[in-house]
GROMACS .gro file of C-alpha atoms in nm:
model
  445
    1UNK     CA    1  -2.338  -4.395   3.536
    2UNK     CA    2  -2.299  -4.728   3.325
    3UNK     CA    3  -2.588  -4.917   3.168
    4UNK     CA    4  -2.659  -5.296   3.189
    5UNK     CA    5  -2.631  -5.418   2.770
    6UNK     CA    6  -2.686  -5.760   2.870
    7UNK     CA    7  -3.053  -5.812   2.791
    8UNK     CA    8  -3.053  -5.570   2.472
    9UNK     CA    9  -2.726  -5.770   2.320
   10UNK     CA   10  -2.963  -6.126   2.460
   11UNK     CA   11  -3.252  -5.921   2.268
   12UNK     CA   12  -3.046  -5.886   1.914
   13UNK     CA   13  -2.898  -6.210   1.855
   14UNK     CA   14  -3.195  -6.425   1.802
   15UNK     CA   15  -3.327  -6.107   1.565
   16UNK     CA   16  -2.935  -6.142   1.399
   17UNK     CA   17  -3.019  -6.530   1.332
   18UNK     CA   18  -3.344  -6.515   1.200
   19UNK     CA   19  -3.198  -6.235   0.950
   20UNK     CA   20  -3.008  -6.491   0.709
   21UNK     CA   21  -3.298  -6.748   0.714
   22UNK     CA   22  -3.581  -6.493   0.663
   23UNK     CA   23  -3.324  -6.342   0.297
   24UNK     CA   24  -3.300  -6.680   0.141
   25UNK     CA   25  -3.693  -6.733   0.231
   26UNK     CA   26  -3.778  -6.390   0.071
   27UNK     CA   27  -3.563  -6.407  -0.236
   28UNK     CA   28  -3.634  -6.788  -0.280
   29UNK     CA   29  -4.037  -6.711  -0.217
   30UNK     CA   30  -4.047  -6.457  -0.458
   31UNK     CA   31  -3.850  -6.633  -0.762
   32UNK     CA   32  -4.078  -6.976  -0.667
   33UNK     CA   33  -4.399  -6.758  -0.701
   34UNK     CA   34  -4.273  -6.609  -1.035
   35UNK     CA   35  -4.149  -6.932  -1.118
   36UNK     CA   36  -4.510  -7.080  -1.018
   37UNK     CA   37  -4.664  -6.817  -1.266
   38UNK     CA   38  -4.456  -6.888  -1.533
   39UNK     CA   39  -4.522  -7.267  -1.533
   40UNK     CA   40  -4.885  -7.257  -1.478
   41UNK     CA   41  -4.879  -7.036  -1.766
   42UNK     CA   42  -4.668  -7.284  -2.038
   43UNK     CA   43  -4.863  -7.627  -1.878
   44UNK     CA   44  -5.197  -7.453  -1.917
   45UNK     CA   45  -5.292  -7.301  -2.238
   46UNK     CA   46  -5.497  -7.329  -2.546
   47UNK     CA   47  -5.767  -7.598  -2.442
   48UNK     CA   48  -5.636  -7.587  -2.070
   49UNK     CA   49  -5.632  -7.234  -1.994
   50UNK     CA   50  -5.930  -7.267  -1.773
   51UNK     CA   51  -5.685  -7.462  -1.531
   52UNK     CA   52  -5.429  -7.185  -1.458
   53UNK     CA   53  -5.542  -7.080  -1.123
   54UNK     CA   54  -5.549  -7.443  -1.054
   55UNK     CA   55  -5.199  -7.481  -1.194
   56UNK     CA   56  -5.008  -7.233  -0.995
   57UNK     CA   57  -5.229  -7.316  -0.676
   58UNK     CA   58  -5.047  -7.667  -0.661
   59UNK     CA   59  -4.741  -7.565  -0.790
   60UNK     CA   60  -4.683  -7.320  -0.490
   61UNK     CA   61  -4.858  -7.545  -0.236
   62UNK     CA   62  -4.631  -7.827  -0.359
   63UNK     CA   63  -4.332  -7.656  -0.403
   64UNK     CA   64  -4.385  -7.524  -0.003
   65UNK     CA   65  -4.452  -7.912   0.105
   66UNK     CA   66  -4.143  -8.007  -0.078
   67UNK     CA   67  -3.928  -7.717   0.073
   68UNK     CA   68  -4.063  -7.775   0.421
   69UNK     CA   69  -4.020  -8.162   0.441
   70UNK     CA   70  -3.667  -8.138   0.282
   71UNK     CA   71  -3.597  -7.857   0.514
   72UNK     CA   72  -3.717  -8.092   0.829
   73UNK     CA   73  -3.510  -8.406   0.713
   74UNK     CA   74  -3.227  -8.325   0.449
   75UNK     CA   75  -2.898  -8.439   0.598
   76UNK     CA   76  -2.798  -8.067   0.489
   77UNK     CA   77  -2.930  -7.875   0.712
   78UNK     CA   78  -2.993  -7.543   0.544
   79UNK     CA   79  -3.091  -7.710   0.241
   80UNK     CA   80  -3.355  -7.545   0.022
   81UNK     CA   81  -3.563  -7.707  -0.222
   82UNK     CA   82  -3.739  -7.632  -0.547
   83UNK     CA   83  -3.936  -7.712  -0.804
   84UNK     CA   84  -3.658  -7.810  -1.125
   85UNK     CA   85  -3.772  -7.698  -1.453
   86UNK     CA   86  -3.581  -7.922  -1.679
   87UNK     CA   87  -3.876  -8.175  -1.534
   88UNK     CA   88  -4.147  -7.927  -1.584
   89UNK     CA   89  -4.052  -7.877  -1.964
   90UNK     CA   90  -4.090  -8.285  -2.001
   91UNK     CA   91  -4.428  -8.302  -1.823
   92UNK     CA   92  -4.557  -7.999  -2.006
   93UNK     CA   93  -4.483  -8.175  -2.318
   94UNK     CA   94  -4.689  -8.488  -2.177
   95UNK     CA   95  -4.933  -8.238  -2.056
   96UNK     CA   96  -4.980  -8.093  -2.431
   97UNK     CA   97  -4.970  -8.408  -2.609
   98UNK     CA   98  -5.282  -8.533  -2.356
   99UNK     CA   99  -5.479  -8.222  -2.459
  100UNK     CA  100  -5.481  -8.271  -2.793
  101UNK     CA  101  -5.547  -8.650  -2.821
  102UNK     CA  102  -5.836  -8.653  -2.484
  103UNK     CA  103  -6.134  -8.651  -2.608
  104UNK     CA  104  -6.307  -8.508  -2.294
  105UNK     CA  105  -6.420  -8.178  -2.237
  106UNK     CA  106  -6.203  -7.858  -2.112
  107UNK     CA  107  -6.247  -7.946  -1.724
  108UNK     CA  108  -6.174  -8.299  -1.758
  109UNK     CA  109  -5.866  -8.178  -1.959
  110UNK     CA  110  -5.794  -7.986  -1.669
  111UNK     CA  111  -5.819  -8.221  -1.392
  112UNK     CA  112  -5.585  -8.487  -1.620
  113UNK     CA  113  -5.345  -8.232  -1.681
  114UNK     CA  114  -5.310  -8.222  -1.301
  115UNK     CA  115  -5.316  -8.593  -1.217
  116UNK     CA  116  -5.011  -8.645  -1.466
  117UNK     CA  117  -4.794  -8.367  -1.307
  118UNK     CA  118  -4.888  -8.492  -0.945
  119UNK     CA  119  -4.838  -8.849  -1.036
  120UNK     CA  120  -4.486  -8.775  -1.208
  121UNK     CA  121  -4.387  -8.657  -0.859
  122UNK     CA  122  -4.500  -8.955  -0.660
  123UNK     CA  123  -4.372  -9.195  -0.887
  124UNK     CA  124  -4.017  -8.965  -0.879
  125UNK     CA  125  -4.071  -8.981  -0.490
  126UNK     CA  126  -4.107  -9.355  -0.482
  127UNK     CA  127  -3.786  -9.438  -0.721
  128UNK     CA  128  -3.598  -9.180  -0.502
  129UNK     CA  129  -3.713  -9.345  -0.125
  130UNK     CA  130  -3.628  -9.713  -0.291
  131UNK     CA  131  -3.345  -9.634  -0.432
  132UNK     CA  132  -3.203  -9.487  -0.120
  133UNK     CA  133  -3.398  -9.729   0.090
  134UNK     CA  134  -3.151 -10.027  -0.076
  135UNK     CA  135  -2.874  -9.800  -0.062
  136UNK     CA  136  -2.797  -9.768  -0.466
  137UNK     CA  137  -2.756  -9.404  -0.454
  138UNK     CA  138  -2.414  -9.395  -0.611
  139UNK     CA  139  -2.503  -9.614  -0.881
  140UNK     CA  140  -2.691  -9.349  -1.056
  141UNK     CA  141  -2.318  -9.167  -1.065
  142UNK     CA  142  -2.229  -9.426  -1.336
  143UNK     CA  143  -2.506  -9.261  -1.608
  144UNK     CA  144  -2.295  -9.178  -1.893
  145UNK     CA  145  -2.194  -8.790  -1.923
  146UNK     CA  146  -2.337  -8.758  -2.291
  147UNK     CA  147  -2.623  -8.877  -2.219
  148UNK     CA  148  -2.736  -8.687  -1.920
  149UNK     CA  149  -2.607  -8.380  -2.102
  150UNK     CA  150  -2.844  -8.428  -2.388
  151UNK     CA  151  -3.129  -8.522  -2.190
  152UNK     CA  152  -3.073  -8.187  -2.041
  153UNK     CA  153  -3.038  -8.005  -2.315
  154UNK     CA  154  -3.330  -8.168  -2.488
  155UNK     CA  155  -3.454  -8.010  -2.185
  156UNK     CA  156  -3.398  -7.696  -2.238
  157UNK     CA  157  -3.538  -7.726  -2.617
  158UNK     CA  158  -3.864  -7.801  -2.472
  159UNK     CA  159  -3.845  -7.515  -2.291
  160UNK     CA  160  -3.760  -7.314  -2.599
  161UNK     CA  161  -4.017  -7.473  -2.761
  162UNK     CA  162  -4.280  -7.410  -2.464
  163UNK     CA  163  -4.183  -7.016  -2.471
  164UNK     CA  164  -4.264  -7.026  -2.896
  165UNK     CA  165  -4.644  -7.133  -2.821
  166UNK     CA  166  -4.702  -6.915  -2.553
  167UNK     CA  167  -4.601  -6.640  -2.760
  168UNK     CA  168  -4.695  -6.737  -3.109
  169UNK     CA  169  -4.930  -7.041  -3.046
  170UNK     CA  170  -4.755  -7.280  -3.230
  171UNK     CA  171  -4.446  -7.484  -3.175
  172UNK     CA  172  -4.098  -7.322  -3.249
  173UNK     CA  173  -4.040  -7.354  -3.656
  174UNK     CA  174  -4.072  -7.223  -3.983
  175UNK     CA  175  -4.446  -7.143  -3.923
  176UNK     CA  176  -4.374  -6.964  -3.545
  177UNK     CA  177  -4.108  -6.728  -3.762
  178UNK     CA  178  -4.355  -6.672  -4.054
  179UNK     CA  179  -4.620  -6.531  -3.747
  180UNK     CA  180  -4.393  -6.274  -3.638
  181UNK     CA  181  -4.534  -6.088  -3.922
  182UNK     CA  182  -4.833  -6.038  -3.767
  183UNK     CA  183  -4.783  -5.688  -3.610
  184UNK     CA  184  -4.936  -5.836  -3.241
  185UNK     CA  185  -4.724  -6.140  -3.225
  186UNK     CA  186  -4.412  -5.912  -3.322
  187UNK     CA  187  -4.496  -5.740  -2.969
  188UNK     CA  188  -4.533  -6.007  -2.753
  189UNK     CA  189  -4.226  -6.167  -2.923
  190UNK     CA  190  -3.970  -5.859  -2.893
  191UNK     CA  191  -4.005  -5.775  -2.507
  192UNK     CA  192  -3.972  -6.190  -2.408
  193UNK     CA  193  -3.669  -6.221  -2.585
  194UNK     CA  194  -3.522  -5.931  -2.489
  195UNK     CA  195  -3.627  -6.048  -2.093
  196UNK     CA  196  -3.459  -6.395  -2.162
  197UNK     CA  197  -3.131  -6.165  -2.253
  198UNK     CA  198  -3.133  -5.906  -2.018
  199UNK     CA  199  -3.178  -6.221  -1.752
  200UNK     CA  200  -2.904  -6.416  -1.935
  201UNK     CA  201  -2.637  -6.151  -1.954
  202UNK     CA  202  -2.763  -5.997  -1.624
  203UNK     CA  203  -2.723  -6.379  -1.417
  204UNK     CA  204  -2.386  -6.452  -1.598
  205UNK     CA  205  -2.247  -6.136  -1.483
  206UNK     CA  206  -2.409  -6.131  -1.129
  207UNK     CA  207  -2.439  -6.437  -0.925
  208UNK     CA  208  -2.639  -6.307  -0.633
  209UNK     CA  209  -2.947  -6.498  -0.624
  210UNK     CA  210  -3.186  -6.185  -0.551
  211UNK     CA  211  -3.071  -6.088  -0.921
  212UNK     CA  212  -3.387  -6.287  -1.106
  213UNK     CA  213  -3.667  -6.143  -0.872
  214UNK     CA  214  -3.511  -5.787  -0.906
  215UNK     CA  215  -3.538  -5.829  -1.267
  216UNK     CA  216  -3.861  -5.973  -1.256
  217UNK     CA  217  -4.012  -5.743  -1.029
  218UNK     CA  218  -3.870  -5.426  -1.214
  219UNK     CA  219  -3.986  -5.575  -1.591
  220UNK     CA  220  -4.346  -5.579  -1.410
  221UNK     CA  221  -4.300  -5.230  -1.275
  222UNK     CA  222  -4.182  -5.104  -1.573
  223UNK     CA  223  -4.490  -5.307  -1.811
  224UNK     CA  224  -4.800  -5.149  -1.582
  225UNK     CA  225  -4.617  -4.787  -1.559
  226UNK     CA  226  -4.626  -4.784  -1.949
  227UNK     CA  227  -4.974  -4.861  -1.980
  228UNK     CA  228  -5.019  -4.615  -1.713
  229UNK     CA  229  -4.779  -4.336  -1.916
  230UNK     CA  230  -5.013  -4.434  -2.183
  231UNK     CA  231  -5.307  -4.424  -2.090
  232UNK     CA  232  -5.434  -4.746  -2.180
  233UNK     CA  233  -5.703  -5.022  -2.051
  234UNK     CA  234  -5.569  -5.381  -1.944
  235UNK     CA  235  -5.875  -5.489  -2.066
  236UNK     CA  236  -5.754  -5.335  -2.426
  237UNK     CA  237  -5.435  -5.526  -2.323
  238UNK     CA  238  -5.573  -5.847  -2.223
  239UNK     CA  239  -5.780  -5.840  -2.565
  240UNK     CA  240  -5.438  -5.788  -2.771
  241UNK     CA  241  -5.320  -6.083  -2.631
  242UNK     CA  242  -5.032  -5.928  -2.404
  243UNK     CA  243  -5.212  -6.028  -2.075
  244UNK     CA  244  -5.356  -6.387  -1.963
  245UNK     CA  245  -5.753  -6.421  -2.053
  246UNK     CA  246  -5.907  -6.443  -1.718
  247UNK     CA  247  -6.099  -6.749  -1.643
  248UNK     CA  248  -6.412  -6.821  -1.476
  249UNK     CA  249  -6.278  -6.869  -1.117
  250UNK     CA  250  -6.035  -6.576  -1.159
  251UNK     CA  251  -5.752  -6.661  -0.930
  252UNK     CA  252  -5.569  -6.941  -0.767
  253UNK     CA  253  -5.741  -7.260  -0.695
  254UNK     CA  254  -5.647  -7.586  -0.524
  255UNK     CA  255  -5.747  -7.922  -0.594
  256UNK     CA  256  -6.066  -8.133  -0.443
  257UNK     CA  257  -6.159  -8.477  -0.438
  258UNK     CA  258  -6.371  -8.401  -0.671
  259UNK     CA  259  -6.160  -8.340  -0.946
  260UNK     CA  260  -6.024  -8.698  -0.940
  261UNK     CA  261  -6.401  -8.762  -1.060
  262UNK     CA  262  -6.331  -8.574  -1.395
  263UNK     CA  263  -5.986  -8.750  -1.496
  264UNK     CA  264  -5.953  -8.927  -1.754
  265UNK     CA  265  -5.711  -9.247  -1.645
  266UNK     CA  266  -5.642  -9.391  -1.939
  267UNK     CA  267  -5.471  -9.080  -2.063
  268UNK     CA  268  -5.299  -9.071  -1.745
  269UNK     CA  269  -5.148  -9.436  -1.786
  270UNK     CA  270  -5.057  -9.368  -2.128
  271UNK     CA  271  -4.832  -9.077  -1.987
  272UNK     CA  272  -4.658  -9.348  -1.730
  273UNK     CA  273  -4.323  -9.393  -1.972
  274UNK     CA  274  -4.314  -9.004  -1.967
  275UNK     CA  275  -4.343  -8.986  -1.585
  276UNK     CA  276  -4.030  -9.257  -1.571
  277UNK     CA  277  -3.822  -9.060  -1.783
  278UNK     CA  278  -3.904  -8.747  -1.529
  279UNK     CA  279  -3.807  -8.943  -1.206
  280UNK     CA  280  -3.480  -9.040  -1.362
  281UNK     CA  281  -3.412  -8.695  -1.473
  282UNK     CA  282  -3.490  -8.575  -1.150
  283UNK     CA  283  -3.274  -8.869  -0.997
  284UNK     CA  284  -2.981  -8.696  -1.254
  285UNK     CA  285  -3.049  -8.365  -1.103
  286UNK     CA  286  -3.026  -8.415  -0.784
  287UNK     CA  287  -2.687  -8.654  -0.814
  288UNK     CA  288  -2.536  -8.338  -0.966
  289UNK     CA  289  -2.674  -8.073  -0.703
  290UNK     CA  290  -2.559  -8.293  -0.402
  291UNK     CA  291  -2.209  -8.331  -0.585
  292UNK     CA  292  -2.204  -7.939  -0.615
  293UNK     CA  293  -2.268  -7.922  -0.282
  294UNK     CA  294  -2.026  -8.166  -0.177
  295UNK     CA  295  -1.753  -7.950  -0.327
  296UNK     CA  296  -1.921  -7.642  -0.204
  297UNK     CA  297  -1.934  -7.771   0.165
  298UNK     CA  298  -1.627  -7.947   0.128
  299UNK     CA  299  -1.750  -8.241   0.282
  300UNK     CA  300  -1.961  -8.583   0.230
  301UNK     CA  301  -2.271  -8.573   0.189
  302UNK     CA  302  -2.489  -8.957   0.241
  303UNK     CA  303  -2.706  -8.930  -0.036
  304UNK     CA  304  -2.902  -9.247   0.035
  305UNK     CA  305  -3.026  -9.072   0.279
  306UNK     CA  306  -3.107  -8.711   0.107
  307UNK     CA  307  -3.278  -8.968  -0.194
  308UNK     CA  308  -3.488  -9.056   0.129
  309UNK     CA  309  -3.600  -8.778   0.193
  310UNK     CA  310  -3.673  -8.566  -0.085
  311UNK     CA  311  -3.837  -8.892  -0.249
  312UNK     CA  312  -4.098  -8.850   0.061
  313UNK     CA  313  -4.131  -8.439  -0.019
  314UNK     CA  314  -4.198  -8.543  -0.374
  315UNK     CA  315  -4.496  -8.841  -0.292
  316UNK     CA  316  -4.635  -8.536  -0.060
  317UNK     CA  317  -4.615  -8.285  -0.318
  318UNK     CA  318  -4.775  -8.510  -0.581
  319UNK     CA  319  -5.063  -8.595  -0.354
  320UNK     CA  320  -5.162  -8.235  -0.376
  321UNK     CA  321  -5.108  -8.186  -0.752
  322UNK     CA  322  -4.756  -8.038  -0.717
  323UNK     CA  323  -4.448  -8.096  -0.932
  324UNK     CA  324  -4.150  -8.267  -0.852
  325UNK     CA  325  -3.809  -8.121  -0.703
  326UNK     CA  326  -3.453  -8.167  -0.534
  327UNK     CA  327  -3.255  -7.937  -0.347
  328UNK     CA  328  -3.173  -7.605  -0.528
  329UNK     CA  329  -2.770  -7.560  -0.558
  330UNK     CA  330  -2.701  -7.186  -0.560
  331UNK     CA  331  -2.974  -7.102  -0.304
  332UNK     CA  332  -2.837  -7.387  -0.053
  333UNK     CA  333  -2.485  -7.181  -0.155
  334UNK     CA  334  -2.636  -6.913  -0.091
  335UNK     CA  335  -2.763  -6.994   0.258
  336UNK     CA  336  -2.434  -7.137   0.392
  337UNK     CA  337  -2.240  -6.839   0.263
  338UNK     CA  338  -2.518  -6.590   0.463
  339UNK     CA  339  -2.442  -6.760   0.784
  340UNK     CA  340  -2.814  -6.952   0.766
  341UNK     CA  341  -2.642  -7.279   0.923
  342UNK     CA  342  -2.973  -7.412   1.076
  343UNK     CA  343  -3.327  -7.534   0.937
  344UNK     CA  344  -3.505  -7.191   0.914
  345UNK     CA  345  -3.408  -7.147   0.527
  346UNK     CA  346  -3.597  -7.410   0.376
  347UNK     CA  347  -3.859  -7.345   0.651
  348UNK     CA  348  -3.866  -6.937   0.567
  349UNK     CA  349  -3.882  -7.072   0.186
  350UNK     CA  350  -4.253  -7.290   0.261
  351UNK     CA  351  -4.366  -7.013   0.427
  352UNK     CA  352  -4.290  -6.779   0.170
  353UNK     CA  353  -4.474  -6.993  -0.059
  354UNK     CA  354  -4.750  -7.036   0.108
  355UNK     CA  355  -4.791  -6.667   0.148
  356UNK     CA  356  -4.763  -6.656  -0.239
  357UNK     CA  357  -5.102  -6.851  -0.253
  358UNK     CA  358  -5.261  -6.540  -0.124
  359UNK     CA  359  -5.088  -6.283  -0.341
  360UNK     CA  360  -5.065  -6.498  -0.628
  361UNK     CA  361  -5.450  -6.452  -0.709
  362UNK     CA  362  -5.399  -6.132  -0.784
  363UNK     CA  363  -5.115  -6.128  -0.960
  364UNK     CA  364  -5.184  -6.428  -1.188
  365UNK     CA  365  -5.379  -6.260  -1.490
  366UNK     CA  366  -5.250  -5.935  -1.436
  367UNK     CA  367  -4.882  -6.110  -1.546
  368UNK     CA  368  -4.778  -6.039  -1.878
  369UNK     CA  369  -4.759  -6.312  -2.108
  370UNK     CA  370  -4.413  -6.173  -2.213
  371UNK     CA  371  -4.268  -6.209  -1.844
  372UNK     CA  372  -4.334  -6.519  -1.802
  373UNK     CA  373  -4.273  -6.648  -2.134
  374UNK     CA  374  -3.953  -6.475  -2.118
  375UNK     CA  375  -3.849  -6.656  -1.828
  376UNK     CA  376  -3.945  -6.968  -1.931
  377UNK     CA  377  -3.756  -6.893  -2.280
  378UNK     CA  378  -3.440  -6.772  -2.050
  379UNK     CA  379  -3.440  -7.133  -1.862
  380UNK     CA  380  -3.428  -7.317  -2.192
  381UNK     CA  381  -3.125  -7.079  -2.339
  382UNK     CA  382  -2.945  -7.135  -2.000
  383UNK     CA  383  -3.022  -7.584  -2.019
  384UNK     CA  384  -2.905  -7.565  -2.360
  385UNK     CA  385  -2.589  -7.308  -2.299
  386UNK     CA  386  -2.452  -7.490  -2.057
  387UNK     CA  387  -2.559  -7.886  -2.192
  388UNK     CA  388  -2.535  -7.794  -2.549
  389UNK     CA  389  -2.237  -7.562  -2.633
  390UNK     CA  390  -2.055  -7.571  -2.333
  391UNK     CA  391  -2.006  -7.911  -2.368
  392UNK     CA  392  -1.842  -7.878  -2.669
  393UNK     CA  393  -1.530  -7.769  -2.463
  394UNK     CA  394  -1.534  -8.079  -2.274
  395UNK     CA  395  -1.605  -8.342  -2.459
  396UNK     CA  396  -1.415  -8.546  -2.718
  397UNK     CA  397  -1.631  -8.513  -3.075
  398UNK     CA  398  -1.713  -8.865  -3.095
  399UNK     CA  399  -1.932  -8.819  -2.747
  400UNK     CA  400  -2.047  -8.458  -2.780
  401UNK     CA  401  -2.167  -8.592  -3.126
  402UNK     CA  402  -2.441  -8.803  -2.871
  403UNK     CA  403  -2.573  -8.479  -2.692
  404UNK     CA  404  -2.607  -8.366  -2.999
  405UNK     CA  405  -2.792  -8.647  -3.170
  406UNK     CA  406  -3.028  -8.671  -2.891
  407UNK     CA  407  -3.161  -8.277  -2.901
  408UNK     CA  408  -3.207  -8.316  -3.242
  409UNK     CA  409  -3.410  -8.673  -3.182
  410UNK     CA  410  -3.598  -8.470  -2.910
  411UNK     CA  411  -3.647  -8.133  -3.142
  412UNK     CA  412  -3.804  -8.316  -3.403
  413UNK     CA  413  -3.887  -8.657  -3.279
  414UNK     CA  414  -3.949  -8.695  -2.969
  415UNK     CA  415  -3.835  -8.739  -2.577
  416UNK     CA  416  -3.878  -9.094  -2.582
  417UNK     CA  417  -3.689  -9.171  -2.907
  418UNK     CA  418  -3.403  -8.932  -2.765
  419UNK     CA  419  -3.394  -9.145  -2.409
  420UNK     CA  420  -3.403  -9.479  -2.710
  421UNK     CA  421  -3.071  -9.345  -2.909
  422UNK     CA  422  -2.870  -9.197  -2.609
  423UNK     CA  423  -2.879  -9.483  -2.445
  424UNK     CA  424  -2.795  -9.726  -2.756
  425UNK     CA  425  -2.538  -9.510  -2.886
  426UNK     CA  426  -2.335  -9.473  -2.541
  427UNK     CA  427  -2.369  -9.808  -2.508
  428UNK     CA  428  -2.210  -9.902  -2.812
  429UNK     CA  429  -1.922  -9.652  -2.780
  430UNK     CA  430  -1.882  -9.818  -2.428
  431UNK     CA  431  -1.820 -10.151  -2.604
  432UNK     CA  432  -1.632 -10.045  -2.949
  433UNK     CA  433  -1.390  -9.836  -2.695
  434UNK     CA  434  -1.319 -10.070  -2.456
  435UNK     CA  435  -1.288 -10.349  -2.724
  436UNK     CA  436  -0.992 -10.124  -2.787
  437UNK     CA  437  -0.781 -10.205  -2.478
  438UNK     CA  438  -0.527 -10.476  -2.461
  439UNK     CA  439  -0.688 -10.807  -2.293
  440UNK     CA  440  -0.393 -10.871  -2.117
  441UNK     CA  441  -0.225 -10.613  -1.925
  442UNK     CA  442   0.122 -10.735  -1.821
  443UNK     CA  443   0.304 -11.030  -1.939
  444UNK     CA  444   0.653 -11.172  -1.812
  445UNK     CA  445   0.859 -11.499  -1.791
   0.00000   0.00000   0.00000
């Protein structure tokens, strides 16, 4: 008797396709989400907490436009793209800075906060589209190493920096140390840095992408089984200080027309400088993921065209509120090296993203504060590990002496004054250098 396999082998390979596709989307949806979470919670607190269902709502709905129309049009076909935090930790800053010098109330606070991180994007959108538009893509190669590396770094200090308020409520110092006294500050403190480590040791020794949800999803696990073990109330919890306060609205939001009504534009323009130094970070970023791909691929990639269309994913994730983002290197790796050759990653990604709106909600204030402070202290070790020290190893003194400079302008100064003195003092060791060489080259009879 034999048996006709055709149609069940016809049956299995579409299933066997989607397989690859639907991983990256799963893994990729689920670090975005806690990703989402983690951000909402470092741009909105203090005088802004009122905002963070509004915060993550647009963060996840414009991280899924972003993935979606980069997905569609990248001239990488399985590219998938997220939301960068060494961006986020600049806008926060802007974000903070607006808080405490508006004078309007907590929701107009709110809907400001939201206007500067969606208008960062579109204005990071629009440099990206022109700037591939007149084909100057490869210019932005020519930025000086020392001073991308300690823009990235001061990156990462903001991040730090970020991570010490959550946890503490005040900026990372002498005075965030002296609260660790404080028997309930000790105890948010302790379990975020020892997440940050755990991730750090855990990411250095594993490179499998699905590493940072399993972490993240276990340090949850492991948070609500002890207060189960223990018997205790979240609402005891929450009044520690260990969970989020819950707001009025109580879960995600997204944004109205109406909340351009509440915004307070002149503390928006103010922030345009800010949102200039974001779009050429972001331009930095993605000239370094695209020549990681590039030797990943082992081919060309025409990056006028990939600035054309992410810069349209970012103006459509700005319109909603979203931040701004590029393609992600090790989960485009990650996809080619899974056999997901096609479109569906960066599709599967959106859609897991938009199915993190509806989980999200209930989820976002039963979070610890010291998950996702820890990962947002964990991104800012990693930015200045691998801008900061590693650098060290390959760079001459005289230019590692500029990353250098400019994280300490940016520490204890400011981002602006750090963009000021990287670019002055590259410049001048451009000229003193070169003034160096020989003017003529070759002489004869």
């Amino acid at each position: 008797m034999t048996y006709n396999t055709a149609g069940i082998t016809g049956k299995t390979k579409p299933l066997r396709a989607a397989l690859p596709p639907a991983m990256i989307g799963l893994i990729a949806g689920i670090d975005n989400t806690a990703a989402a979470l983690a951000i909402g919670a470092l741009m909105f607190t203090g005088t802004l907490s009122n905002g963070m269902g509004l915060g993550v709502g647009v963060v996840l709905l414009g991280g899924a436009l972003l993935a979606l129309v980069v997905a569609i049009r990248s001239v990488q076909p399985n590219s998938v793209a997220l939301v960068q935090e060494s961006t986020i930790a600049v806008v926060a800053a802007a974000i903070a800075s607006m808080a405490v010098q508006s004078v309007g109330d907590a929701e107009a606070k709110v809907a400001t906060a939201i206007v500067i991180l969606g208008a960062s994007s579109i204005v990071t959108g629009v440099l990206f589209w022109m700037t591939g538009k007149l084909k100057l893509g490869g210019l932005v190669r020519y930025v000086p190493y020392p001073v991308m590396a300690g823009f990235l770094a001061g990156s990462g200090w903001l991040l730090v920096n970020g991570a010490s308020v959550m946890l503490t409520g005040q900026n990372f110092g002498l005075e965030s140390v002296q609260s660790l006294s404080d028997p309930q500050v000790l105890w948010r403190v302790l379990p975020a840095v020892g997440l940050a480590l755990v991730m750090f040791v855990a990411l250095n020794r594993l490179s499998h992408p699905a590493t940072m949800p399993v972490i993240m999803i276990g340090a949850l696990a492991g948070f609500n089984g002890l207060l189960a073990f223990a018997g205790l109330d979240p609402e005891i919890v929450r009044d520690l200080g260990h969970l989020p306060a819950i707001n009025m609205s109580g879960g995600i939001e997204l944004p109205t027309p109406q909340l351009l009504t509440r915004v307070d534009w002149a503390a928006v323009l103010a922030a345009t400088p800010v949102m200039l130094v974001i779009a050429g970070l972001s331009m930095i970023g993605l000239m370094l993921n695209v020549s990681g791909l590039e030797l990943a691929m082992r081919r060309d990639i025409d990056v006028n065209a990939e600035l054309r269309s992410t810069g349209l994913a970012n103006v459509l994730s700005g319109g909603v509120g979203g931040p701004c983002g590029y393609v992600g290197l090790s989960m485009t790796v990650l996809a080619q090296r899974t056999g997901a050759t096609g479109r569906g990653a960066g599709i599967a990604t959106s859609i897991a993203m938009l199915l993190g709106l509806l989980f999200a909600g209930h989820l976002i204030f039963q979070v610890p504060i010291f998950l996702t402070a820890g990962f947002v202290l964990f991104l800012g070790i990693g930015l200045l590990k691998e801008w900061f020290v590693d650098t060290r190893q390959k760079m001459p003194l005289s230019e590692w002496l500029v990353v250098a400079g400019i994280l300490l302008t940016v520490a204890f100064v400011g981002f602006m004054e750090g963009l000021a003195l990287g670019l002055l003092v590259s410049s001048a060791l451009f000229i003193f250098k070169y003034s160096l060489l020989p003017v003529v080259r070759f002489r004869a009879t």
